[in-house]
Amino acid sequence: MATAQTKETPLATTTFTILNGSVVNERFKVRHFAGEWNGEKCFYATDLIDNEEVMLKVFCSNDTRIEAHLQFFTECAGIKGIPNLVSRFTLLDHEVLAHHHKGVRFGRILDAGFFKITMHNTIRLGTRLLRILHAMHMKGFVHRDVKPLSVMCHIDDSGELQVGLSYFAHTERIDSPPTSNPSYQGPYQSLHVTRGGAYSRVDEYISVIILMMASQMVRPFDYNVNNHLSHSRKKEVFHENPYDSLTEDTMWLGDMYLMLEEMRTSNSFRHLEIVCAMSRALPGFDANTPITYHYDQHNGHLLID
């Protein structure tokens, strides 16, 4: 099997791989394979020019998502929480995009925490995600795969925990036609999308609500919950009365869910109204205050309080 060695040694066009430690494009030193999703292979690497962590996304040369990715990164450049595109290059008939990628996935933080994070940090997290998504939406894009594994958390130079999005394989223009992609059957998708509906800003915000529910250990859509129900039926039960699935402390998330579904029905999306509804969960609390955490810089272990 052909593999990449140092400085652009050819990659296999069929069983595409890069050896750990290889340097490609005379710039990016590959650390290890990140995974393969929907026909794209991803590798964690270090940019030797500025010593920044990057993700290398490898596509077949005829993949139409290449231009879609370039449009997204170009038009959303500068949005806080969206990584910057670093480079595009060709490697043995494959197209490679490199973008910044740093921090710890929020899903890993949840799995390591064992307990729910504080309500204050849940609201801080949700507020930051809505802000990022709103900025994307204003540029005409929807992420379409907001979940704990696509949310990144990192500590900046000032010591503040920053939140961002990653994994843009499903990112599309707002009002793109529906898709039958099976990944849209996951716990963090809305009932509307699960049923095959076109992805909208409402569905994006509902994913954030479900993520905040998970932060509070409320997970009615997980695969190991209510096993007697199909995935779609779990979503239908929640949709019929979200409050039955929520705890006393999280009833406000049910309010936000119903508000979003009303906006879908009336075809009138109102970002500010959603943000104001979130602020009422803890009256007088400023959601823009720093997220509190515990971080071991030696092993990268990060926990949110």
CSV table of C-alpha atoms in Angstrom, one decimal:
chain,number,residue,atom,x,y,z
A,1,MET,CA,0.0,0.0,0.0
A,2,ALA,CA,1.4,3.4,-1.0
A,3,THR,CA,1.7,5.9,1.8
A,4,ALA,CA,2.9,9.4,2.3
A,5,GLN,CA,6.4,9.8,3.6
A,6,THR,CA,8.1,13.2,4.0
A,7,LYS,CA,7.4,16.1,1.6
A,8,GLU,CA,4.6,15.0,-0.6
A,9,THR,CA,5.5,11.4,-1.2
A,10,PRO,CA,2.5,9.9,-3.1
A,11,LEU,CA,-0.6,8.8,-1.4
A,12,ALA,CA,-2.7,5.8,-2.5
A,13,THR,CA,-5.7,6.8,-4.6
A,14,THR,CA,-7.8,3.9,-3.4
A,15,THR,CA,-6.8,3.1,0.2
A,16,PHE,CA,-5.8,6.7,0.9
A,17,THR,CA,-3.6,7.1,4.0
A,18,ILE,CA,-0.8,9.2,5.4
A,19,LEU,CA,1.9,7.9,7.8
A,20,ASN,CA,2.1,9.6,11.1
A,21,GLY,CA,4.9,12.1,11.1
A,22,SER,CA,4.7,12.7,7.3
A,23,VAL,CA,5.1,16.3,6.1
A,24,VAL,CA,2.7,17.2,3.2
A,25,ASN,CA,2.8,20.3,1.1
A,26,GLU,CA,6.1,21.1,2.7
A,27,ARG,CA,4.1,22.6,5.6
A,28,PHE,CA,1.8,20.2,7.5
A,29,LYS,CA,3.2,17.5,9.8
A,30,VAL,CA,0.5,14.8,10.2
A,31,ARG,CA,0.0,13.6,13.8
A,32,HIS,CA,-2.6,10.9,13.3
A,33,PHE,CA,-5.7,9.8,11.4
A,34,ALA,CA,-8.9,11.5,12.6
A,35,GLY,CA,-11.5,9.4,10.8
A,36,GLU,CA,-13.5,9.0,7.7
A,37,TRP,CA,-17.0,10.3,7.3
A,38,ASN,CA,-19.2,10.5,4.2
A,39,GLY,CA,-16.4,10.0,1.7
A,40,GLU,CA,-13.9,12.4,3.2
A,41,LYS,CA,-10.8,11.4,5.2
A,42,CYS,CA,-9.5,13.7,8.0
A,43,PHE,CA,-6.1,13.9,9.6
A,44,TYR,CA,-4.9,15.9,12.6
A,45,ALA,CA,-1.8,17.8,11.7
A,46,THR,CA,0.5,20.7,12.8
A,47,ASP,CA,1.2,23.7,10.6
A,48,LEU,CA,4.9,24.0,10.8
A,49,ILE,CA,4.8,27.6,9.8
A,50,ASP,CA,2.9,28.9,12.8
A,51,ASN,CA,2.8,25.8,15.0
A,52,GLU,CA,-1.0,25.8,14.9
A,53,GLU,CA,-3.1,22.7,15.0
A,54,VAL,CA,-5.0,22.0,11.8
A,55,MET,CA,-7.4,19.5,10.3
A,56,LEU,CA,-6.5,18.1,6.8
A,57,LYS,CA,-9.7,17.1,4.9
A,58,VAL,CA,-9.0,14.9,1.9
A,59,PHE,CA,-11.5,14.7,-1.0
A,60,CYS,CA,-11.6,12.9,-4.3
A,61,SER,CA,-10.8,15.5,-7.0
A,62,ASN,CA,-14.4,15.4,-8.4
A,63,ASP,CA,-16.1,15.9,-5.0
A,64,THR,CA,-18.6,18.8,-5.4
A,65,ARG,CA,-18.2,19.6,-1.7
A,66,ILE,CA,-14.8,21.0,-2.3
A,67,GLU,CA,-16.2,24.2,-3.7
A,68,ALA,CA,-18.9,24.3,-1.1
A,69,HIS,CA,-16.3,24.2,1.6
A,70,LEU,CA,-14.3,26.9,0.0
A,71,GLN,CA,-17.3,29.2,-0.3
A,72,PHE,CA,-18.3,28.6,3.3
A,73,PHE,CA,-14.8,29.3,4.7
A,74,THR,CA,-14.3,32.3,2.4
A,75,GLU,CA,-17.7,33.9,3.2
A,76,CYS,CA,-17.6,33.1,6.9
A,77,ALA,CA,-14.0,34.1,7.5
A,78,GLY,CA,-13.6,36.1,10.6
A,79,ILE,CA,-16.6,34.8,12.5
A,80,LYS,CA,-15.6,34.0,16.0
A,81,GLY,CA,-16.0,30.2,16.6
A,82,ILE,CA,-15.5,29.3,12.9
A,83,PRO,CA,-12.0,28.0,12.1
A,84,ASN,CA,-9.9,29.8,9.4
A,85,LEU,CA,-9.1,28.1,6.2
A,86,VAL,CA,-5.3,27.8,6.0
A,87,SER,CA,-4.5,26.1,2.6
A,88,ARG,CA,-5.8,24.2,-0.3
A,89,PHE,CA,-3.5,21.9,-2.2
A,90,THR,CA,-3.5,18.8,-4.5
A,91,LEU,CA,-1.8,15.5,-3.4
A,92,LEU,CA,-1.8,12.7,-6.0
A,93,ASP,CA,-5.2,13.4,-7.6
A,94,HIS,CA,-6.8,14.3,-4.3
A,95,GLU,CA,-7.8,17.7,-3.1
A,96,VAL,CA,-6.8,18.6,0.5
A,97,LEU,CA,-8.2,21.5,2.6
A,98,ALA,CA,-6.5,22.5,5.8
A,99,HIS,CA,-8.3,24.6,8.4
A,100,HIS,CA,-7.5,25.4,12.0
A,101,HIS,CA,-8.7,22.9,14.5
A,102,LYS,CA,-7.9,23.1,18.2
A,103,GLY,CA,-9.3,22.1,21.5
A,104,VAL,CA,-11.4,19.3,22.9
A,105,ARG,CA,-14.7,18.1,21.6
A,106,PHE,CA,-17.6,19.0,23.9
A,107,GLY,CA,-18.8,15.4,23.6
A,108,ARG,CA,-15.6,14.2,25.2
A,109,ILE,CA,-16.0,16.7,28.0
A,110,LEU,CA,-19.5,15.4,28.7
A,111,ASP,CA,-18.4,11.8,28.6
A,112,ALA,CA,-15.5,12.6,31.0
A,113,GLY,CA,-17.6,14.6,33.4
A,114,PHE,CA,-20.0,11.9,34.6
A,115,PHE,CA,-22.3,14.6,36.0
A,116,LYS,CA,-24.3,17.5,34.4
A,117,ILE,CA,-22.5,20.8,34.0
A,118,THR,CA,-23.9,23.8,35.9
A,119,MET,CA,-26.9,25.6,34.6
A,120,HIS,CA,-24.8,28.8,34.4
A,121,ASN,CA,-22.4,27.1,32.1
A,122,THR,CA,-25.1,25.4,30.1
A,123,ILE,CA,-26.6,28.8,29.3
A,124,ARG,CA,-23.2,30.3,28.6
A,125,LEU,CA,-22.5,27.5,26.2
A,126,GLY,CA,-25.9,27.7,24.5
A,127,THR,CA,-25.6,31.5,24.1
A,128,ARG,CA,-22.2,31.2,22.4
A,129,LEU,CA,-23.4,28.5,20.0
A,130,LEU,CA,-26.5,30.6,19.1
A,131,ARG,CA,-24.2,33.5,18.4
A,132,ILE,CA,-21.9,31.5,16.1
A,133,LEU,CA,-24.9,30.0,14.3
A,134,HIS,CA,-26.6,33.4,13.9
A,135,ALA,CA,-23.5,34.8,12.3
A,136,MET,CA,-23.3,31.8,9.9
A,137,HIS,CA,-27.0,32.2,9.1
A,138,MET,CA,-26.5,35.9,8.3
A,139,LYS,CA,-23.9,34.8,5.7
A,140,GLY,CA,-26.5,32.3,4.3
A,141,PHE,CA,-25.2,29.0,5.6
A,142,VAL,CA,-26.6,26.3,8.0
A,143,HIS,CA,-24.2,23.9,9.7
A,144,ARG,CA,-26.8,21.0,9.8
A,145,ASP,CA,-24.8,18.8,12.2
A,146,VAL,CA,-24.7,20.6,15.6
A,147,LYS,CA,-24.0,18.0,18.3
A,148,PRO,CA,-21.5,17.5,21.1
A,149,LEU,CA,-18.9,16.0,18.8
A,150,SER,CA,-19.0,19.0,16.4
A,151,VAL,CA,-18.5,21.6,19.2
A,152,MET,CA,-14.9,22.4,20.1
A,153,CYS,CA,-13.7,23.9,23.4
A,154,HIS,CA,-10.3,25.4,23.9
A,155,ILE,CA,-8.5,27.7,26.3
A,156,ASP,CA,-7.2,30.9,24.7
A,157,ASP,CA,-4.0,32.8,25.6
A,158,SER,CA,-5.9,34.8,28.2
A,159,GLY,CA,-7.1,31.7,30.0
A,160,GLU,CA,-10.7,32.0,28.9
A,161,LEU,CA,-12.6,28.9,27.5
A,162,GLN,CA,-13.7,29.5,23.9
A,163,VAL,CA,-16.4,27.6,22.0
A,164,GLY,CA,-16.4,26.9,18.3
A,165,LEU,CA,-17.8,24.6,15.7
A,166,SER,CA,-16.1,21.9,13.7
A,167,TYR,CA,-16.9,19.3,11.0
A,168,PHE,CA,-18.6,21.1,8.2
A,169,ALA,CA,-19.2,18.2,5.9
A,170,HIS,CA,-22.9,18.8,5.9
A,171,THR,CA,-22.8,22.6,5.8
A,172,GLU,CA,-25.0,24.1,3.1
A,173,ARG,CA,-26.7,27.2,1.9
A,174,ILE,CA,-29.9,28.0,3.8
A,175,ASP,CA,-33.0,26.6,2.0
A,176,SER,CA,-31.0,23.8,0.4
A,177,PRO,CA,-33.3,20.9,-0.5
A,178,PRO,CA,-33.9,18.0,1.9
A,179,THR,CA,-31.5,15.1,2.0
A,180,SER,CA,-31.9,11.4,2.8
A,181,ASN,CA,-28.5,11.2,4.5
A,182,PRO,CA,-28.9,8.7,7.4
A,183,SER,CA,-26.8,10.9,9.7
A,184,TYR,CA,-29.8,13.2,10.1
A,185,GLN,CA,-31.5,10.4,12.1
A,186,GLY,CA,-29.3,11.2,15.2
A,187,PRO,CA,-30.4,12.3,18.6
A,188,TYR,CA,-29.6,16.0,18.0
A,189,GLN,CA,-31.8,16.4,14.9
A,190,SER,CA,-35.3,17.9,15.0
A,191,LEU,CA,-38.4,15.9,14.3
A,192,HIS,CA,-38.8,17.9,11.1
A,193,VAL,CA,-35.4,16.9,9.8
A,194,THR,CA,-35.8,13.3,11.0
A,195,ARG,CA,-38.9,13.1,8.9
A,196,GLY,CA,-37.0,14.3,5.9
A,197,GLY,CA,-37.8,18.0,6.0
A,198,ALA,CA,-35.4,20.6,4.6
A,199,TYR,CA,-32.9,22.0,7.2
A,200,SER,CA,-33.7,25.5,8.4
A,201,ARG,CA,-32.4,27.9,11.1
A,202,VAL,CA,-35.2,26.6,13.4
A,203,ASP,CA,-33.7,23.1,13.2
A,204,GLU,CA,-30.2,24.4,13.9
A,205,TYR,CA,-31.4,26.1,17.1
A,206,ILE,CA,-33.3,23.0,18.2
A,207,SER,CA,-30.1,21.0,18.0
A,208,VAL,CA,-28.6,23.5,20.4
A,209,ILE,CA,-31.6,23.0,22.7
A,210,ILE,CA,-31.0,19.2,22.7
A,211,LEU,CA,-27.3,19.8,23.3
A,212,MET,CA,-28.2,21.9,26.4
A,213,MET,CA,-30.6,19.2,27.5
A,214,ALA,CA,-27.7,16.7,27.3
A,215,SER,CA,-25.6,19.1,29.4
A,216,GLN,CA,-28.2,18.7,32.1
A,217,MET,CA,-28.3,14.9,31.7
A,218,VAL,CA,-31.7,15.0,30.0
A,219,ARG,CA,-31.4,12.7,27.0
A,220,PRO,CA,-34.7,11.4,25.8
A,221,PHE,CA,-33.4,10.6,22.3
A,222,ASP,CA,-30.4,8.5,23.2
A,223,TYR,CA,-30.3,5.1,21.6
A,224,ASN,CA,-30.4,3.4,25.0
A,225,VAL,CA,-33.4,5.3,26.3
A,226,ASN,CA,-36.9,4.0,25.7
A,227,ASN,CA,-35.7,1.2,23.5
A,228,HIS,CA,-39.3,0.1,22.8
A,229,LEU,CA,-39.7,3.3,20.7
A,230,SER,CA,-38.3,4.0,17.3
A,231,HIS,CA,-36.1,7.0,16.9
A,232,SER,CA,-38.9,8.9,15.1
A,233,ARG,CA,-41.4,8.0,17.8
A,234,LYS,CA,-39.1,9.4,20.5
A,235,LYS,CA,-39.0,12.7,18.7
A,236,GLU,CA,-42.8,12.6,18.2
A,237,VAL,CA,-43.4,12.0,21.9
A,238,PHE,CA,-41.1,14.9,22.9
A,239,HIS,CA,-42.7,17.1,20.3
A,240,GLU,CA,-46.2,16.4,21.6
A,241,ASN,CA,-45.3,17.5,25.1
A,242,PRO,CA,-41.6,18.4,25.7
A,243,TYR,CA,-42.2,19.1,29.4
A,244,ASP,CA,-42.8,15.4,30.2
A,245,SER,CA,-39.1,14.7,29.4
A,246,LEU,CA,-37.6,17.7,31.2
A,247,THR,CA,-36.6,18.2,34.8
A,248,GLU,CA,-37.9,21.1,37.0
A,249,ASP,CA,-34.7,23.0,36.3
A,250,THR,CA,-34.9,22.6,32.5
A,251,MET,CA,-38.6,23.4,31.8
A,252,TRP,CA,-37.4,26.7,30.1
A,253,LEU,CA,-35.9,24.5,27.3
A,254,GLY,CA,-39.3,23.3,26.6
A,255,ASP,CA,-40.5,26.9,26.3
A,256,MET,CA,-37.7,27.6,23.8
A,257,TYR,CA,-38.5,24.4,21.8
A,258,LEU,CA,-42.2,25.3,21.5
A,259,MET,CA,-41.3,28.9,20.6
A,260,LEU,CA,-39.1,27.7,17.8
A,261,GLU,CA,-41.7,25.3,16.4
A,262,GLU,CA,-44.2,28.2,16.5
A,263,MET,CA,-41.7,30.2,14.4
A,264,ARG,CA,-41.6,27.3,11.9
A,265,THR,CA,-45.3,27.3,11.6
A,266,SER,CA,-45.6,31.1,11.2
A,267,ASN,CA,-42.5,31.2,8.9
A,268,SER,CA,-41.1,34.0,11.0
A,269,PHE,CA,-37.7,33.3,12.6
A,270,ARG,CA,-36.7,35.7,15.4
A,271,HIS,CA,-33.2,35.2,16.8
A,272,LEU,CA,-33.4,37.9,19.4
A,273,GLU,CA,-36.6,36.4,20.8
A,274,ILE,CA,-34.8,33.1,21.4
A,275,VAL,CA,-31.9,34.8,23.1
A,276,CYS,CA,-34.2,36.7,25.4
A,277,ALA,CA,-36.1,33.5,26.2
A,278,MET,CA,-32.8,31.9,27.2
A,279,SER,CA,-31.9,34.9,29.4
A,280,ARG,CA,-35.1,34.4,31.4
A,281,ALA,CA,-33.9,30.9,32.6
A,282,LEU,CA,-31.7,32.6,35.3
A,283,PRO,CA,-33.0,36.2,35.7
A,284,GLY,CA,-30.2,38.7,36.2
A,285,PHE,CA,-27.5,36.3,35.0
A,286,ASP,CA,-25.1,37.5,32.3
A,287,ALA,CA,-24.6,34.7,29.9
A,288,ASN,CA,-21.5,36.5,28.4
A,289,THR,CA,-19.5,35.9,31.5
A,290,PRO,CA,-16.6,33.4,31.2
A,291,ILE,CA,-17.3,29.6,31.2
A,292,THR,CA,-15.8,28.1,34.3
A,293,TYR,CA,-13.6,25.0,34.0
A,294,HIS,CA,-10.8,22.8,35.2
A,295,TYR,CA,-7.9,22.2,32.8
A,296,ASP,CA,-4.7,20.1,33.1
A,297,GLN,CA,-2.4,21.6,30.4
A,298,HIS,CA,0.0,18.6,30.8
A,299,ASN,CA,-2.4,16.0,29.5
A,300,GLY,CA,-5.1,18.2,27.9
A,301,HIS,CA,-7.8,17.0,30.3
A,302,LEU,CA,-10.6,19.6,30.3
A,303,LEU,CA,-13.8,19.6,32.4
A,304,ILE,CA,-16.5,22.3,32.4
A,305,ASP,CA,-18.0,23.0,35.9
